[in-house]
Short mmCIF file of C-alpha atoms in Angstrom, two decimals:
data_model
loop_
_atom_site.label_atom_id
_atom_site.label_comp_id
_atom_site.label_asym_id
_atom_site.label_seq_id
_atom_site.Cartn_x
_atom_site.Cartn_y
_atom_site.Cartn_z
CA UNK A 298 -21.89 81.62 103.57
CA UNK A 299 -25.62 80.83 102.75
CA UNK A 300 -26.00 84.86 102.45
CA UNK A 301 -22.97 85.35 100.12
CA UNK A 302 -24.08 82.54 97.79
CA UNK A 303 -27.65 84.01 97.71
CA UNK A 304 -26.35 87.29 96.45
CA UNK A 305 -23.75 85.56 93.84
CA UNK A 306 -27.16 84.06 92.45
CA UNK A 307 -28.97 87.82 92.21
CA UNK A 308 -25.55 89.42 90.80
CA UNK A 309 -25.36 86.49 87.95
CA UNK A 310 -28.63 85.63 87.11
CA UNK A 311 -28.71 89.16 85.46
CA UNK A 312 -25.60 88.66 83.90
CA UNK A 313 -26.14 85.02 82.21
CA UNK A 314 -29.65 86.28 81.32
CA UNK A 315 -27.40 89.39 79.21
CA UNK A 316 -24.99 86.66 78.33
CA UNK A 317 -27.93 84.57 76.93
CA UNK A 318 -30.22 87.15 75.10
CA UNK A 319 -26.52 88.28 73.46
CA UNK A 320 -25.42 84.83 71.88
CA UNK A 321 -29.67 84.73 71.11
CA UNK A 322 -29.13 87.83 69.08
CA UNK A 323 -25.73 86.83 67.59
CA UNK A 324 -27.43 83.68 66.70
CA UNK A 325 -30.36 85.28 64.94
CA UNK A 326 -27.97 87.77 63.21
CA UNK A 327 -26.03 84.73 61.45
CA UNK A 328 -29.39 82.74 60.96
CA UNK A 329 -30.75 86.07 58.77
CA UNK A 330 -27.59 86.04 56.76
CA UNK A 331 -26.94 82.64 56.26
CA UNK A 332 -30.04 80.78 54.97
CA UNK A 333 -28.40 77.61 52.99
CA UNK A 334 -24.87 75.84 53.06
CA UNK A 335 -22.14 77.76 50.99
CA UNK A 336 -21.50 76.69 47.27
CA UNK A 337 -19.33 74.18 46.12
CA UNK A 338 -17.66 76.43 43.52
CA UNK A 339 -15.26 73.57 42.58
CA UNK A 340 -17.89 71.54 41.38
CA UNK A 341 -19.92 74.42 39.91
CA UNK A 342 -17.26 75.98 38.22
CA UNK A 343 -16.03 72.95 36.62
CA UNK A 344 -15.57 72.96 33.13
CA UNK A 345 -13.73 70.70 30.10
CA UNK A 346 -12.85 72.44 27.34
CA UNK A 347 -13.59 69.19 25.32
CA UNK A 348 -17.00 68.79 26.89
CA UNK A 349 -17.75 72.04 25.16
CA UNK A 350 -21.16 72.09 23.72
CA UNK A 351 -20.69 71.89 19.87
CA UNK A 352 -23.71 73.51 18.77
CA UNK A 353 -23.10 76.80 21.00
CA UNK A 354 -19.75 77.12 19.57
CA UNK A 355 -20.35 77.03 16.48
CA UNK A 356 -23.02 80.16 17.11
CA UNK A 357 -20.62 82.05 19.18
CA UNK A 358 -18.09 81.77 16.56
CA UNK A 359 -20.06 82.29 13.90
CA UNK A 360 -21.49 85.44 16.28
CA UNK A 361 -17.03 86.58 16.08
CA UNK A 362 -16.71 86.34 12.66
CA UNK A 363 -19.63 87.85 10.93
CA UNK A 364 -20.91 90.56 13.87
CA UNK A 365 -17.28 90.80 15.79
CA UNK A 366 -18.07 89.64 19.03
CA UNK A 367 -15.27 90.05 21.48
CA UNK A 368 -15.65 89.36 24.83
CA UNK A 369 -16.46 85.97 27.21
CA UNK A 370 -19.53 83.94 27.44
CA UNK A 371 -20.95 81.45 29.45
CA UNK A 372 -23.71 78.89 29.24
CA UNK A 373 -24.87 76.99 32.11
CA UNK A 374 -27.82 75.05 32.25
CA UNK A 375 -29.70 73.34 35.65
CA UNK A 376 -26.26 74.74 37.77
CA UNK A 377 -24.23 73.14 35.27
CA UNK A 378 -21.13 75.08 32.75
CA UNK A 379 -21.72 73.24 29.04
CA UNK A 380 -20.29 76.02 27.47
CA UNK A 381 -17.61 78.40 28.20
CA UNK A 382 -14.82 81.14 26.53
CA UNK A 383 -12.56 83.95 26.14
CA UNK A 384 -12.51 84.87 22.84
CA UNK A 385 -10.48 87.79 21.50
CA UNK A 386 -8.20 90.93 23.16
CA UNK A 387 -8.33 92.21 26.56
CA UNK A 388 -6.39 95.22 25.29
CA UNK A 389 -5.99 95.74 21.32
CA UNK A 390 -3.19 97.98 21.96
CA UNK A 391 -1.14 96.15 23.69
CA UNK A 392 -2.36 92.72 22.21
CA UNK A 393 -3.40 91.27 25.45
CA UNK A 394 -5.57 88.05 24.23
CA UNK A 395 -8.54 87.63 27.12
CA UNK A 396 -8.61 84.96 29.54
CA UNK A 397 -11.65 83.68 31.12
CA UNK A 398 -10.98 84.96 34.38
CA UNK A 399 -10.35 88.20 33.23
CA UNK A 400 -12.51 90.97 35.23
CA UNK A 401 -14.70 93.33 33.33
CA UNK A 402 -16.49 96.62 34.41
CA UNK A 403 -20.42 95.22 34.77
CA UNK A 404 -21.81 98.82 33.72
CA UNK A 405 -25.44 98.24 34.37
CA UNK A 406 -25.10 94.65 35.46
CA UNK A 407 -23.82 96.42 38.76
CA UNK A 408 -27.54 97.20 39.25
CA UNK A 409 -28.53 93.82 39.81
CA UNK A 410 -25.95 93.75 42.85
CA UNK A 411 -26.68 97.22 44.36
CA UNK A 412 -30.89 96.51 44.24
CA UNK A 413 -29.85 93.19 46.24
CA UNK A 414 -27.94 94.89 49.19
CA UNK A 415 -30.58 96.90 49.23
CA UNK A 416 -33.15 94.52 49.75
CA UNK A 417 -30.78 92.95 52.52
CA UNK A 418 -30.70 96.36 54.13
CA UNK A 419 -34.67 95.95 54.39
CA UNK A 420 -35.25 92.53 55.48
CA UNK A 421 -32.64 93.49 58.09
CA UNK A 422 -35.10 96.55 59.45
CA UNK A 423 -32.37 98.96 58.47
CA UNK A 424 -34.56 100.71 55.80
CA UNK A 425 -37.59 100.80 54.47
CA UNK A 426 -38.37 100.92 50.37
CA UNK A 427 -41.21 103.69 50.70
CA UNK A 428 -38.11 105.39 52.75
CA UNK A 429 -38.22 108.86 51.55
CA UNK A 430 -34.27 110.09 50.19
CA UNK A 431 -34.55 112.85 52.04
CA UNK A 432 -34.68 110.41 55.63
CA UNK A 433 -31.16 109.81 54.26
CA UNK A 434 -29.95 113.12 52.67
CA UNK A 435 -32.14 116.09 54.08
CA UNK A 436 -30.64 118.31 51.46
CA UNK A 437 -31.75 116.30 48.50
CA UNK A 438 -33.56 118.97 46.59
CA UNK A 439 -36.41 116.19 45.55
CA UNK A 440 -39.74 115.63 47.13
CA UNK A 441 -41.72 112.48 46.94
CA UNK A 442 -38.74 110.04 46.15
CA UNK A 443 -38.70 107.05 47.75
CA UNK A 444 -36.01 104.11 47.13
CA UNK A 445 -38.78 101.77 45.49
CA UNK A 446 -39.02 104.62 42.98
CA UNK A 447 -34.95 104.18 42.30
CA UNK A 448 -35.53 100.62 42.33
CA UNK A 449 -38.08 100.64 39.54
CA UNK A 450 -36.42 104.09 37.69
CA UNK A 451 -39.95 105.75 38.38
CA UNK A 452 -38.21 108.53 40.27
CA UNK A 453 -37.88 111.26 37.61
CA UNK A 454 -34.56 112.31 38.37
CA UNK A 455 -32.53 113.63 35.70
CA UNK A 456 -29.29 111.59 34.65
CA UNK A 457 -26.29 112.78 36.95
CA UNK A 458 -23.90 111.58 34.13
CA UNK A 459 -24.93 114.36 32.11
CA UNK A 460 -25.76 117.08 34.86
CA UNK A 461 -21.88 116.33 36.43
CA UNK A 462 -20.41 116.54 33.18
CA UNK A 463 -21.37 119.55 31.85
CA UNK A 464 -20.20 121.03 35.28
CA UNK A 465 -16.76 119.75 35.00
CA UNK A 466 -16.23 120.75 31.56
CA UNK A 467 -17.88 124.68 31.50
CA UNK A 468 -15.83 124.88 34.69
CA UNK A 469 -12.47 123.29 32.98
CA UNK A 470 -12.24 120.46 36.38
CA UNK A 471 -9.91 117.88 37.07
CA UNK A 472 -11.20 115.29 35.45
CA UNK A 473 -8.63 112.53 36.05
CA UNK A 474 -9.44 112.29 39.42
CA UNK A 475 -12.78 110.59 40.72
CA UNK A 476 -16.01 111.77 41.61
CA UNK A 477 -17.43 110.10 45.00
CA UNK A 478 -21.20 109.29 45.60
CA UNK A 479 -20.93 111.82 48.31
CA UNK A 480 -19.59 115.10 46.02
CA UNK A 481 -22.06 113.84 43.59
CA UNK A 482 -25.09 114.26 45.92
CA UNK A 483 -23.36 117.26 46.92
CA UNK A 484 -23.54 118.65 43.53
CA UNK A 485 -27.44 117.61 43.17
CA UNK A 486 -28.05 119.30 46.65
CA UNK A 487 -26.05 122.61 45.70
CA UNK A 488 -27.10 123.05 42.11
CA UNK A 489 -30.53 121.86 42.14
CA UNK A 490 -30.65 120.19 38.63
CA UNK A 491 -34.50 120.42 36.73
CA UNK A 492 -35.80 116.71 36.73
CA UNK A 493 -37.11 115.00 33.78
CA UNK A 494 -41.09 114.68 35.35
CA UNK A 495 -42.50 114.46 38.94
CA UNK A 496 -41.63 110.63 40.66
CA UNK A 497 -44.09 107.74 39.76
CA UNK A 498 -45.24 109.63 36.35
CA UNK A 499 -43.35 107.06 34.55
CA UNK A 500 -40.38 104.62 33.68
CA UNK A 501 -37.55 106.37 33.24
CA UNK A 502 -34.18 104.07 33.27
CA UNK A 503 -31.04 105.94 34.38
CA UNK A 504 -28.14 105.94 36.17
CA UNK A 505 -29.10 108.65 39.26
CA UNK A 506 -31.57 106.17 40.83
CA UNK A 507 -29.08 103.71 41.19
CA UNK A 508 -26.06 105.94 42.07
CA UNK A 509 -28.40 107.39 44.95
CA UNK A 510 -29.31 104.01 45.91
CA UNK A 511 -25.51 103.33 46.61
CA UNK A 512 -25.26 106.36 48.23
CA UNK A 513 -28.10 105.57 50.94
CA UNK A 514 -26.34 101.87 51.30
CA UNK A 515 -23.08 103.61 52.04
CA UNK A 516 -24.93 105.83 54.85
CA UNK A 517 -26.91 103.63 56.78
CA UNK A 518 -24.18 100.73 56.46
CA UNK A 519 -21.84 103.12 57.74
CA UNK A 520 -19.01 101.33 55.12
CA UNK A 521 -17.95 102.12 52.35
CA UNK A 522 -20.09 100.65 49.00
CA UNK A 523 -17.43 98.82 48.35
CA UNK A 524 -17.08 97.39 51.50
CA UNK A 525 -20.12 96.28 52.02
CA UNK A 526 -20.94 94.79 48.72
CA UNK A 527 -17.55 92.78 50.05
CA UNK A 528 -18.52 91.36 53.34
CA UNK A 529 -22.48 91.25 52.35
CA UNK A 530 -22.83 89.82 48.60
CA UNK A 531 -19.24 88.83 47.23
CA UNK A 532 -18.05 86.68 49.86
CA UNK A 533 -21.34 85.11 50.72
CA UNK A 534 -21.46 84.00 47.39
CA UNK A 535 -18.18 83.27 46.71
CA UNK A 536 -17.56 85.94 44.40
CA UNK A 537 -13.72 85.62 44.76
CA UNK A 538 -12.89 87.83 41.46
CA UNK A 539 -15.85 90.10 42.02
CA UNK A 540 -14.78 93.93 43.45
CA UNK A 541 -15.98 97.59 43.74
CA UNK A 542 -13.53 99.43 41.69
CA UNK A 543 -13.80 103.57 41.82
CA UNK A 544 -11.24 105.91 40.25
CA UNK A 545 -11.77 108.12 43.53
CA UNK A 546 -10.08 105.74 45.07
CA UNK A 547 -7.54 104.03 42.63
CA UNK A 548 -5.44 106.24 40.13
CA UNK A 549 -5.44 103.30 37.66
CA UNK A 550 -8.20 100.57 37.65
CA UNK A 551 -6.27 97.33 38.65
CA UNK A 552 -7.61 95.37 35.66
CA UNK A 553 -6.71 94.06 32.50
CA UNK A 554 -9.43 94.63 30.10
CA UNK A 555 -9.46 97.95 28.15
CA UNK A 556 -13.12 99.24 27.20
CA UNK A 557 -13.35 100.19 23.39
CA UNK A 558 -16.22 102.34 22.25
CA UNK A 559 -17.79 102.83 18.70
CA UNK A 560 -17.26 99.17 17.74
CA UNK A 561 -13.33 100.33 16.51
CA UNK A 562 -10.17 99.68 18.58
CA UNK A 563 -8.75 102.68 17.79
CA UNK A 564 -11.07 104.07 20.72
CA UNK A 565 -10.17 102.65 23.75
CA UNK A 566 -11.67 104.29 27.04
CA UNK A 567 -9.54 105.76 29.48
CA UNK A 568 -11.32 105.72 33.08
CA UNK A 569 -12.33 109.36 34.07
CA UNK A 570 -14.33 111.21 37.26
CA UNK A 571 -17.10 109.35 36.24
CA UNK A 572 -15.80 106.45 36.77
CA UNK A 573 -15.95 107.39 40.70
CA UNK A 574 -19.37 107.42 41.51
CA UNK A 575 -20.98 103.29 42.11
CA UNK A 576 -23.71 101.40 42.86
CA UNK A 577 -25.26 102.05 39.24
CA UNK A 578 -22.09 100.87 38.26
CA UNK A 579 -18.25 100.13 39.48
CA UNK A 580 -18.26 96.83 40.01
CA UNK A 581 -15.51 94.13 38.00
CA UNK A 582 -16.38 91.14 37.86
CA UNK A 583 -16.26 87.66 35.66
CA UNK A 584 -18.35 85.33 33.74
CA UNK A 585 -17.87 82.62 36.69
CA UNK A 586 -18.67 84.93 39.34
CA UNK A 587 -22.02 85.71 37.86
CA UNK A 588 -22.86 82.67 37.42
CA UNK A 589 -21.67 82.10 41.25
CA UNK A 590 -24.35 85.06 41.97
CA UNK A 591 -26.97 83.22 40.13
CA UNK A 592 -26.89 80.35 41.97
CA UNK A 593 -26.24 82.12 45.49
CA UNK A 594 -29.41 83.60 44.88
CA UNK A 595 -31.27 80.44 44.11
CA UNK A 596 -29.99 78.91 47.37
CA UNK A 597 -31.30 82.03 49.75
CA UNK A 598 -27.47 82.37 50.20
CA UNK A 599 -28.29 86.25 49.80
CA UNK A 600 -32.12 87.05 50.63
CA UNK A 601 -35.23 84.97 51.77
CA UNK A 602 -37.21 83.70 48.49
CA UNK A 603 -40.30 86.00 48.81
CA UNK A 604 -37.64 89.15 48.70
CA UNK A 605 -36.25 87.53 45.53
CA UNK A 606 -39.82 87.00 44.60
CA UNK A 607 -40.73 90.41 44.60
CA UNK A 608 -38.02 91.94 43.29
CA UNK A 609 -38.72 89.66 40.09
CA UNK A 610 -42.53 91.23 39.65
CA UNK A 611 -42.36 93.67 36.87
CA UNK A 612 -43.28 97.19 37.96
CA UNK A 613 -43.77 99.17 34.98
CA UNK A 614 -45.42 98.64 32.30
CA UNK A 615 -45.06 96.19 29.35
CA UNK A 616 -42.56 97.12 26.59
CA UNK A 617 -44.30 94.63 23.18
CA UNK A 618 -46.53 92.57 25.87
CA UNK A 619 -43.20 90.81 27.39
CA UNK A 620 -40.53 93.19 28.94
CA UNK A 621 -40.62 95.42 31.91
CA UNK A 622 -38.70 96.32 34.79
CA UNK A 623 -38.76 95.08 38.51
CA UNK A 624 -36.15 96.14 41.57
CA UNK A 625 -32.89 96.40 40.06
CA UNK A 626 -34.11 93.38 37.68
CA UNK A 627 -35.28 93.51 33.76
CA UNK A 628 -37.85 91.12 33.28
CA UNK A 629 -39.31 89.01 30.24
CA UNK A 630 -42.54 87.08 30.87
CA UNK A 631 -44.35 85.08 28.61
CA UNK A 632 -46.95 81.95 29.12
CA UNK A 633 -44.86 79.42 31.02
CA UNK A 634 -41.48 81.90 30.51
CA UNK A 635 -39.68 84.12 33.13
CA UNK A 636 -36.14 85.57 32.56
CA UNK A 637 -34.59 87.90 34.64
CA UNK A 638 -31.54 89.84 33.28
CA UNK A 639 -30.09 93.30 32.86
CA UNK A 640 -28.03 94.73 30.00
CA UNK A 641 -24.99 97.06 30.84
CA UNK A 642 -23.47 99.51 28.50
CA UNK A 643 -20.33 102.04 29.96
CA UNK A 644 -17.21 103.25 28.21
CA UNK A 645 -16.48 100.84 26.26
CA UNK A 646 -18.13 97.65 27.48
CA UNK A 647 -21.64 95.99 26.77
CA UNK A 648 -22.93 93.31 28.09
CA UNK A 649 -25.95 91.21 28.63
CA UNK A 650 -26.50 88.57 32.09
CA UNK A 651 -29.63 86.50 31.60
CA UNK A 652 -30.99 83.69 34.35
CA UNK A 653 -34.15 81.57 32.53
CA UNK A 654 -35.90 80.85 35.91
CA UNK A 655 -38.06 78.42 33.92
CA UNK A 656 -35.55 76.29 32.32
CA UNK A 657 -32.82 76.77 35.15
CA UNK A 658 -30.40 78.46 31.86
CA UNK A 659 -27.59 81.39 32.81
CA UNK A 660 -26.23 82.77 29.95
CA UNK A 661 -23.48 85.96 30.51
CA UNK A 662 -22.00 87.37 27.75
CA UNK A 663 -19.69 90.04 28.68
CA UNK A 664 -18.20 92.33 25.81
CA UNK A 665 -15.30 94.92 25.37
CA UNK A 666 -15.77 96.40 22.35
CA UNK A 667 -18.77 97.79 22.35
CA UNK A 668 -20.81 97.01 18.45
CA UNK A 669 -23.55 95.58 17.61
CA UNK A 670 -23.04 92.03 18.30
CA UNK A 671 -25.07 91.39 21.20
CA UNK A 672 -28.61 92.84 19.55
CA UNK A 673 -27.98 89.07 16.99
CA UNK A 674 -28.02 86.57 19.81
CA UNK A 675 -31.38 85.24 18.47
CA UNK A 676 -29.27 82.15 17.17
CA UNK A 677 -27.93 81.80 20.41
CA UNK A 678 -31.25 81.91 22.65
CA UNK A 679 -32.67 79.51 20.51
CA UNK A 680 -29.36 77.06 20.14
CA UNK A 681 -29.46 77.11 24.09
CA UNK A 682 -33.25 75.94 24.29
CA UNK A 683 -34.91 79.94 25.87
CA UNK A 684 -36.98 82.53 25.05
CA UNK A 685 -35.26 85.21 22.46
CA UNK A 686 -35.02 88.65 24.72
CA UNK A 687 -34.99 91.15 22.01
CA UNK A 688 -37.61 93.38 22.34
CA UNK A 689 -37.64 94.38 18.85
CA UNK A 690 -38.12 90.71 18.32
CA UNK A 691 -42.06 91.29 19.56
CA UNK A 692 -43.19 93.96 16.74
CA UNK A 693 -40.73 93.70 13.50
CA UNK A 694 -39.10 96.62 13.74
CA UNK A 695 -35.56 96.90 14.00
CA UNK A 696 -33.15 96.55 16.42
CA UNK A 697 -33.26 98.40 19.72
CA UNK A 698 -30.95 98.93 22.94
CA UNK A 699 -31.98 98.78 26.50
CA UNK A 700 -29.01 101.00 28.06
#
């Protein structure tokens, strides 16, 4: 009996050791994702209409009348909503008024969101940012490319948007059906496209990096972009109107708001192949949710502070002594100032997402009629007590467009 007992012992000891070092690395797994106590979105999202702040509104309506802005805003300051709206049509068409909840396409703002997984991706050991493409996609036709080159648009790749649509028109393609990030590195691999200048030359903002970046999440994730961006950034931080949206995989976009382009409602976008590729953009989302994702990311809900830290450095040089570019991040710094933000401009929609790290101020304004109106938000920055982000603003000329 002694014997049999004795070799129980040596059979389990193994075992509970396996069973041990198993919850250990469970454990650890759920201690690097979760690094602060979930939002109370009730209490963040919380809003009275009457509470409104009186000062904003008047600029915002003012900002309607004379420059037609149409789209919704929101103003939070130290984690608090003082000002929020919907304010004009969804769809001109069909006279569909907006509604604060409704969803928008983020166009560039996606960027923001696809340089974060990334960065989860590395402080999980899954990649590294001086990770050459090629480690990903051997038949990349690119040498020297690394994904802190996409992160900072210092890769000198050409624009894809351009390169993919040239091909589908001289060759007369379907182009109601959507393009995935996969046929689109497909069609860089195959047809070799020149590229603008060799990688690090310079700053060079456009959509490839970013499309290629959600292309290398989807293949070491082994899920789909959208899918991940689900289980990694939305529901973390309680993104709960927040999705991936690609017309390679829906027929119609399941949302409500129409894009209209040329500042006239007679255009309104219809979704085409290009709306297939994501990560530079694809993702719908609403004013609430972004502020949601603004304060996830203050509370380490989503990476460790020295990741967010870095990402915030700008790594280019300075555009009129104040604006630059850091991973997935537009920056303005001046003496005592930091705002990150990112400007997004895509069939139809245009939109700027500002977070004043200084002051603790979010400000989203998120447009469907694409005009003018959000290069005159001088009034606005300086109603709401931050720094006016215009870089024309820094040397008198006139006004100029970041996307």
């Amino acid at each position: 009996m002694r014997l049999v007992y004795k070799s129980l012992v040596v059979l389990t000891a193994p075992l509970l050791l396996l069973s041990c070092s198993s919850k250990n690395k469970n454990k650890d797994h759920a201690q690097s994702q979760v690094t602060a106590k979930p939002l109370d979105t009730a209490a963040l999202l919380a809003y009275n209409p009457k509470n409104a702040d009186k000062k904003i509104d008047a600029v915002m309506q003012e900002l309607h009348r004379t420059r037609g802005f149409n789209g919704n805003v929101l103003v939070a300051k130290k984690g608090k909503i003082v000002y929020e709206k919907a304010i004009g049509w969804a769809d001109y068409l069909h006279r569909d008024s907006l509604k604060i909840g409704s969803q928008f396409e983020l166009a560039s703002v996606t960027k923001t969101m696809t340089s974060t997984a990334i960065l989860m991706l590395m402080e999980r050991g899954k990649l590294k940012l001086d990770d050459d493409v090629k480690k990903f996609f051997p038949d990349f036709p690119y040498d020297g490319v690394t994904i802190r080159l996409l992160l900072t648009h210092r890769s000198g790749m050409m624009n894809y948007v351009y390169f993919i649509d040239d091909i589908y028109r001289k060759n007369h393609l379907n182009q109601r059906k959507g393009l995935t990030n996969a046929e689109a590195m497909k069609m860089i691999a195959d047809n070799k496209p020149t590229r603008f200048n060799e990688p690090n030359k310079r700053f060079l903002y456009n959509n490839s990096n970013f499309m290629v970046l959600g292309s290398i999440i989807e293949k070491v994730s082994g899920m789909s972009y959208a899918q991940f961006m689900q289980e990694n950034v939305f529901k973390p931080a309680s993104m709960a109107h927040t999705h991936v949206y690609s017309k390679a995989v829906y027929d119609k976009i399941p949302v409500d708001v129409v894009g209209h382009d040329r500042g006239q409602w007679r255009y309104s976008v219809v979704q085409n192949f290009l709306d297939g590729p994501v990560g530079d953009k694809g993702i719908y989302s609403t004013v609430g949710d972004l502020f949601l994702f603004d304060r996830a990311l203050r509370a380490g809900l989503l990476l460790k502070p020295a990741t967010l830290d870095s990402a915030y450095v700008p790594r280019n040089p300075m555009v009129h002594g104040h604006f630059s570019y850091g991973y997935g991040w537009r920056t303005f710094t001046a003496p005592g100032q930091e705002v990150i933000y990112h400007t997004g401009w895509w069939h139809g929609f245009r939109h700027i997402y500002l977070r004043d790290m200084k002051n603790d101020i979010t400000v989203v304004l998120l447009t469907n009629l694409a005009n003018g109106s959000l290069l005159k938000l001088d009034d606005l920055f300086n109603t709401v007590g931050m720094p006016v982000v215009r870089k024309s603003a820094y040397n008198g000329n006139g006004d100029t467009s970041d996307d």
